[in-house]
Coordinates of C-alpha atoms in Angstrom, one line a residue:
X1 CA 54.6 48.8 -37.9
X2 CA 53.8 48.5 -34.2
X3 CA 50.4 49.3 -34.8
X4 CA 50.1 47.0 -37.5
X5 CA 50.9 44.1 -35.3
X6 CA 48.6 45.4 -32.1
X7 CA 45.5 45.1 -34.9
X8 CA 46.6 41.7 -36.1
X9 CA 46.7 40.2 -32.8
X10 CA 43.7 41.9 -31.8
X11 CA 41.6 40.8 -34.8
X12 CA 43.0 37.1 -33.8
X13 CA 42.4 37.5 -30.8
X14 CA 38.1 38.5 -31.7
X15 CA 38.7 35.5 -34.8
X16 CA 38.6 33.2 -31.5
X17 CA 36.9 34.4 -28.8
X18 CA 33.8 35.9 -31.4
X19 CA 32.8 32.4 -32.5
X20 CA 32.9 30.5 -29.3
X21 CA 30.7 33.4 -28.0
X22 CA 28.4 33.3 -30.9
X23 CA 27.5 29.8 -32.0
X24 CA 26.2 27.4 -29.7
X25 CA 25.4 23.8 -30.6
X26 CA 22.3 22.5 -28.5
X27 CA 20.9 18.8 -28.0
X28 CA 18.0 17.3 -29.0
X29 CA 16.7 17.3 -25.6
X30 CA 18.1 21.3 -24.6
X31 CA 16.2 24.0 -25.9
X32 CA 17.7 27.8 -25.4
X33 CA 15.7 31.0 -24.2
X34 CA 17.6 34.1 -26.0
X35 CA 17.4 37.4 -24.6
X36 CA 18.3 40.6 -26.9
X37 CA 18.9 43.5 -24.8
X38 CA 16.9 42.2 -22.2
X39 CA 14.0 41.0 -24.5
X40 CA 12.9 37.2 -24.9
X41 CA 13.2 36.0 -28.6
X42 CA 11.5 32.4 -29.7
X43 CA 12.8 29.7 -28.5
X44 CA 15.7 28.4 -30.3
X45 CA 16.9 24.5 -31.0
X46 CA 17.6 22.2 -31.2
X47 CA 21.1 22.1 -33.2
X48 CA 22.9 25.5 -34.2
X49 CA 22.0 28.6 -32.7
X50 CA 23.6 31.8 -33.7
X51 CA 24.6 34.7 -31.5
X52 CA 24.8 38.4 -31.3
X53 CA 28.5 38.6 -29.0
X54 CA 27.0 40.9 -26.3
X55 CA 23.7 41.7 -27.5
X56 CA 22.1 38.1 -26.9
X57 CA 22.1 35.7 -24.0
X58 CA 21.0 32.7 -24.0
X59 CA 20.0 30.1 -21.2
X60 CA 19.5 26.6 -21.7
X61 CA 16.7 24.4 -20.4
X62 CA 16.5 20.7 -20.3
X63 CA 13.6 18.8 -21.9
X64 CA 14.2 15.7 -20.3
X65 CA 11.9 14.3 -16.9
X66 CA 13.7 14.9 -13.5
X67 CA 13.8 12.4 -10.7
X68 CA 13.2 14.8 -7.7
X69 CA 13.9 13.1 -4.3
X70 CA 11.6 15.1 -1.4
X71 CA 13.4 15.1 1.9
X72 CA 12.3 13.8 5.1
X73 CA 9.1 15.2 6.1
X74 CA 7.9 15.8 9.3
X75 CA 4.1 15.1 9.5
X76 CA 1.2 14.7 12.1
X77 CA -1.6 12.7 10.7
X78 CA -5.4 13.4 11.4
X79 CA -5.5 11.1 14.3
X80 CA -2.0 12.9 16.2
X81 CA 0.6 10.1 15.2
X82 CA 3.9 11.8 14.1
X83 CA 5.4 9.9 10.7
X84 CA 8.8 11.1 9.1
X85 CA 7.6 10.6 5.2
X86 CA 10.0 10.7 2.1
X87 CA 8.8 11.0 -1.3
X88 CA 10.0 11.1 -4.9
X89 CA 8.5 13.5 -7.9
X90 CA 9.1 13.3 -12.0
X91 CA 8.3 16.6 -13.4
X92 CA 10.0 17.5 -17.1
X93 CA 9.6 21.2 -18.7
X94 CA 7.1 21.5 -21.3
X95 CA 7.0 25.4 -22.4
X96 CA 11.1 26.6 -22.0
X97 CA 10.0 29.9 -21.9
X98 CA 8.0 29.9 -19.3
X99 CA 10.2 27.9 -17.6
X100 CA 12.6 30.6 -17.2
X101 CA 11.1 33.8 -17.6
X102 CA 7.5 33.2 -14.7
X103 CA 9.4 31.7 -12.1
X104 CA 13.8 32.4 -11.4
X105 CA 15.0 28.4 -10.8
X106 CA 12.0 26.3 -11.5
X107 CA 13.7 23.2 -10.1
X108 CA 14.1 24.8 -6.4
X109 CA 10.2 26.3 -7.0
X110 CA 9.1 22.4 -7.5
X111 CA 11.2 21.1 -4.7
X112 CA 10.0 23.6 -2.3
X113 CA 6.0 23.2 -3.8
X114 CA 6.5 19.6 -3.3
X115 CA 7.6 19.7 0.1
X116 CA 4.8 21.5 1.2
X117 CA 2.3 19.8 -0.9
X118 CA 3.6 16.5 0.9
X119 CA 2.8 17.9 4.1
X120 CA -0.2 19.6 3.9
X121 CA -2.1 16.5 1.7
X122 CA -1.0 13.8 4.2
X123 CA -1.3 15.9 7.4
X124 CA -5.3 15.0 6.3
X125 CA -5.0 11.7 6.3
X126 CA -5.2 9.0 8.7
X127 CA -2.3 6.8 9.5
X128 CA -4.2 3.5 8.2
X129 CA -5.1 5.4 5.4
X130 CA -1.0 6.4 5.0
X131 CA -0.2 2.6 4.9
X132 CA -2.8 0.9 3.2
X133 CA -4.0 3.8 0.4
X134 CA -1.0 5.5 -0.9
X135 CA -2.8 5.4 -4.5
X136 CA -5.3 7.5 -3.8
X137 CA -2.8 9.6 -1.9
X138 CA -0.1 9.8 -4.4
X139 CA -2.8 10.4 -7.2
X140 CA -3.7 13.6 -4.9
X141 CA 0.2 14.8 -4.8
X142 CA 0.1 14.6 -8.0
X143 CA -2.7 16.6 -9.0
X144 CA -1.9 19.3 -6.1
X145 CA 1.5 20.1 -7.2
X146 CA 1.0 19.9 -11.0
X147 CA -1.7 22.6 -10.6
X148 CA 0.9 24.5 -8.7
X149 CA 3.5 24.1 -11.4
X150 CA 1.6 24.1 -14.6
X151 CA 1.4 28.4 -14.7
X152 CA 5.8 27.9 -14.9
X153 CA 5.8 25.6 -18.0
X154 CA 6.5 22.2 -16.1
X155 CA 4.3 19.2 -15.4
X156 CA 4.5 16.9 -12.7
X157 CA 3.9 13.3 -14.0
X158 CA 4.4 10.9 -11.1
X159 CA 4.6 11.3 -7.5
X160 CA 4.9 8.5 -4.9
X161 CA 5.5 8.1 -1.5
X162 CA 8.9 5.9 -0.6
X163 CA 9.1 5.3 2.9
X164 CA 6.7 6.2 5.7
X165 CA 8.6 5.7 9.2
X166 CA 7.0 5.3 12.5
X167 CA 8.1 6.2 15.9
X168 CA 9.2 2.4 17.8
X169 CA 6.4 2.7 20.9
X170 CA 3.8 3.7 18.0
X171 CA 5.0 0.5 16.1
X172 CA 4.5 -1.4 18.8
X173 CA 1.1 -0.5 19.5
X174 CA 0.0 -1.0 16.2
X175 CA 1.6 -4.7 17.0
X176 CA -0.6 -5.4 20.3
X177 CA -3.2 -4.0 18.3
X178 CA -3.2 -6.1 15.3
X179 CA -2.3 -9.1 17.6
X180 CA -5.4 -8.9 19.7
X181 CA -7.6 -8.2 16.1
X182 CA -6.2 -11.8 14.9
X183 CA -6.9 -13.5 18.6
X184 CA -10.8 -12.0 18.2
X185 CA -10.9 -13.1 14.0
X186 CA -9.8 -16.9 15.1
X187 CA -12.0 -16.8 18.4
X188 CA -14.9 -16.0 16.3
X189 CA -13.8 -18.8 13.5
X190 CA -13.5 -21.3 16.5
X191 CA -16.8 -20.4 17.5
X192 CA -18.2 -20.9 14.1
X193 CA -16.5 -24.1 13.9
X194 CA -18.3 -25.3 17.0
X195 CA -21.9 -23.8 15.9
X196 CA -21.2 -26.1 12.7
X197 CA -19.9 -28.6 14.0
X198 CA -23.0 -29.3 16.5
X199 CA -25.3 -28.7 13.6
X200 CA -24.1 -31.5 11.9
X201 CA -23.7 -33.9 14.9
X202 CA -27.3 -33.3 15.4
X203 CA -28.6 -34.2 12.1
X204 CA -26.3 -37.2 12.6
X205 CA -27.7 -37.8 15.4
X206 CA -31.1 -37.5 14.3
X207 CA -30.1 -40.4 11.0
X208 CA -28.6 -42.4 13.9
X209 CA -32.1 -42.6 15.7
X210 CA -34.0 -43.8 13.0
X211 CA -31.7 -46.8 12.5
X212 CA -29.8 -48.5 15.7
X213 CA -27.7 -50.7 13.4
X214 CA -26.2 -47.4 12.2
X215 CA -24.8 -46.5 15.2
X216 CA -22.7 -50.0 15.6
X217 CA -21.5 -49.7 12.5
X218 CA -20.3 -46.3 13.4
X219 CA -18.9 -48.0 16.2
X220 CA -17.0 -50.4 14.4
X221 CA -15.4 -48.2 12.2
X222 CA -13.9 -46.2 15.1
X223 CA -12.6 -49.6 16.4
X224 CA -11.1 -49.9 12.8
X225 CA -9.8 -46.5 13.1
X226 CA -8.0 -47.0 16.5
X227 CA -6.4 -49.9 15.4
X228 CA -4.5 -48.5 12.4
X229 CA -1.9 -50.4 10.9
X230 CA 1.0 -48.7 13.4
X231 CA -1.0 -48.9 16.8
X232 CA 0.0 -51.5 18.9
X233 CA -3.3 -51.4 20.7
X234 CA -5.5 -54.6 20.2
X235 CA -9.1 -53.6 19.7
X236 CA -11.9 -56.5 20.9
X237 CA -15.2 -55.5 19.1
X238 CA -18.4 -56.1 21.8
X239 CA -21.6 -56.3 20.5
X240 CA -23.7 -53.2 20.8
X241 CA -26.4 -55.5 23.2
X242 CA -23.1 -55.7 26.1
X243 CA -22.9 -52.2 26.2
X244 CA -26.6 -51.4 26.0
X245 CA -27.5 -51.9 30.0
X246 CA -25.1 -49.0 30.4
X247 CA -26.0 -46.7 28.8
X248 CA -28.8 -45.7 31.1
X249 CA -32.7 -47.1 32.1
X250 CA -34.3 -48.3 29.5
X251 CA -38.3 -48.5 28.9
X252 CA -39.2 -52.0 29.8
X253 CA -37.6 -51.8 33.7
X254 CA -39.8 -48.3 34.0
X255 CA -42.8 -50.1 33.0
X256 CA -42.4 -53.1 35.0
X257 CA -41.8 -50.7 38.3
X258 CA -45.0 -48.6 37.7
X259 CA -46.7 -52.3 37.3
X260 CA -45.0 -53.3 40.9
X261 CA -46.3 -50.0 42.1
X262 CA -49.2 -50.3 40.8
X263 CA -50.3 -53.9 42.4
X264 CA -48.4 -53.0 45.6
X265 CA -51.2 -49.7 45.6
X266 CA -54.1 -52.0 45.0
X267 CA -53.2 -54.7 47.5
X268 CA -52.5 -52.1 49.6
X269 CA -56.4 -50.6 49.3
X270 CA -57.9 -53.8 48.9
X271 CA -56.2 -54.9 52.3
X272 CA -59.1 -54.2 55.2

């Protein structure tokens, strides 16, 4: 009778323990590597899969893509400027079986690969290049580690850079530098402006020349253009004849002094 009992509580015992070790239930996104005595079977899922109690094994790999955050790198660019750069991949298995028979944790293998990958790749670059092209440079991450990866069953999709930060006297030089880059941009657009500016004042002047009654018109409209509507200065208009003897010798007074001269010269040879 003892007996008895001992093999009814030991073939309950197996009635519960045999079926949670020999069915497994996987996701749509989880597909399962089984191992028989140390052999890889096909890859199973998803939904049921059934067991051999201590003949299989199974591990389980996820299908979906992986946000992997790369730590803080330390990196020296091409031209000697130290940057601390962090990164972030998305990688998601494509052949389970590979996954986890080529390579023993793929995720560390990718962190690691990407680590390096992010040092090596930007350690060529310069730092403009670092801050103004990260396209081309993230394109380049990508392709590096995915051809690193691809022999394990996983592919890399995406990889971009996050943050790139600078040591606070290298940021500062880059200010004095882009400072004194603006000062020569607008002294060259000033100096433009004046070469542009003359050009056209000489072809006005030239338009002026041919017609004096141009130029006191011009001068009345600046009169009109002082006395604006909320000026309290009172603007006489002269006539352009009042301002004429000052504005330097004119031809008529030249001619009459070489015509003094030139009587003065004669009386002067004609005197005995």
């Amino acid at each position: 009778m003892t007996v008895l009992l001992i093999l009814l509580v030991i073939l309950a015992v197996l009635a519960l323990v045999v079926p949670g070790t020999a069915v497994r239930v996987l996701r749509e996104y989880e597909r399962a590597v089984v191992f028989r005595l140390g052999r890889a079977l096909d890859v199973k899922g998803p939904g049921l899969v059934l067991l051999i109690p201590v003949v299989d094994r199974m591990v389980r790999v996820g299908l979906r893509t992986v946000t992997l955050n790369i730590p803080a790198q330390e990196v020296i660019t091409r031209d000697n400027v130290p940057a601390k750069v962090t990164a972030v991949a998305y990688f998601r298995v494509l052949d389970a079986d590979r996954a986890v028979i080529e390579v023993e944790d793929f995720l560390a293998a990718t962190t690691q690969i990407a680590q390096t990958t992010l040092r090596s790749v930007l350690g060529k670059a310069e730092l403009d290049t670092l801050l103004a092209d990260r396209d081309r440079l993230n394109d380049d991450l990508q392709k590096v580690i995915d051809q690193q990866t691809e022999p394990w069953g996983v592919k890399v999709t995406t990889v971009e850079i996050k943050d790139v930060e600078i040591p606070v006297p290298m940021q500062r030089a880059i200010a004095r530098q882009a400072e004194a880059e603006r000062e020569r941009r607008a002294k060259i657009i000033n100096a433009e402006a004046e070469f542009q500016a003359s050009a056209k004042l000489a072809e006005a002047a030239a338009v002026i020349s041919r017609n004096p009654t141009t130029l006191q018109l011009r001068y009345l409209q600046t009169l009109r253009e002082v006395g604006g509507d909320n000026n309290s200065t009172v603007v006489v208009p002269l006539p352009i004849d009042l301002v004429r003897p000052f504005l330097g010798p004119t031809g008529p007074p030249q001619r009459a002094a070489e015509t003094v001269d030139g009587q003065a010269l004669s009386g002067s040879t004609n005197s005995p």
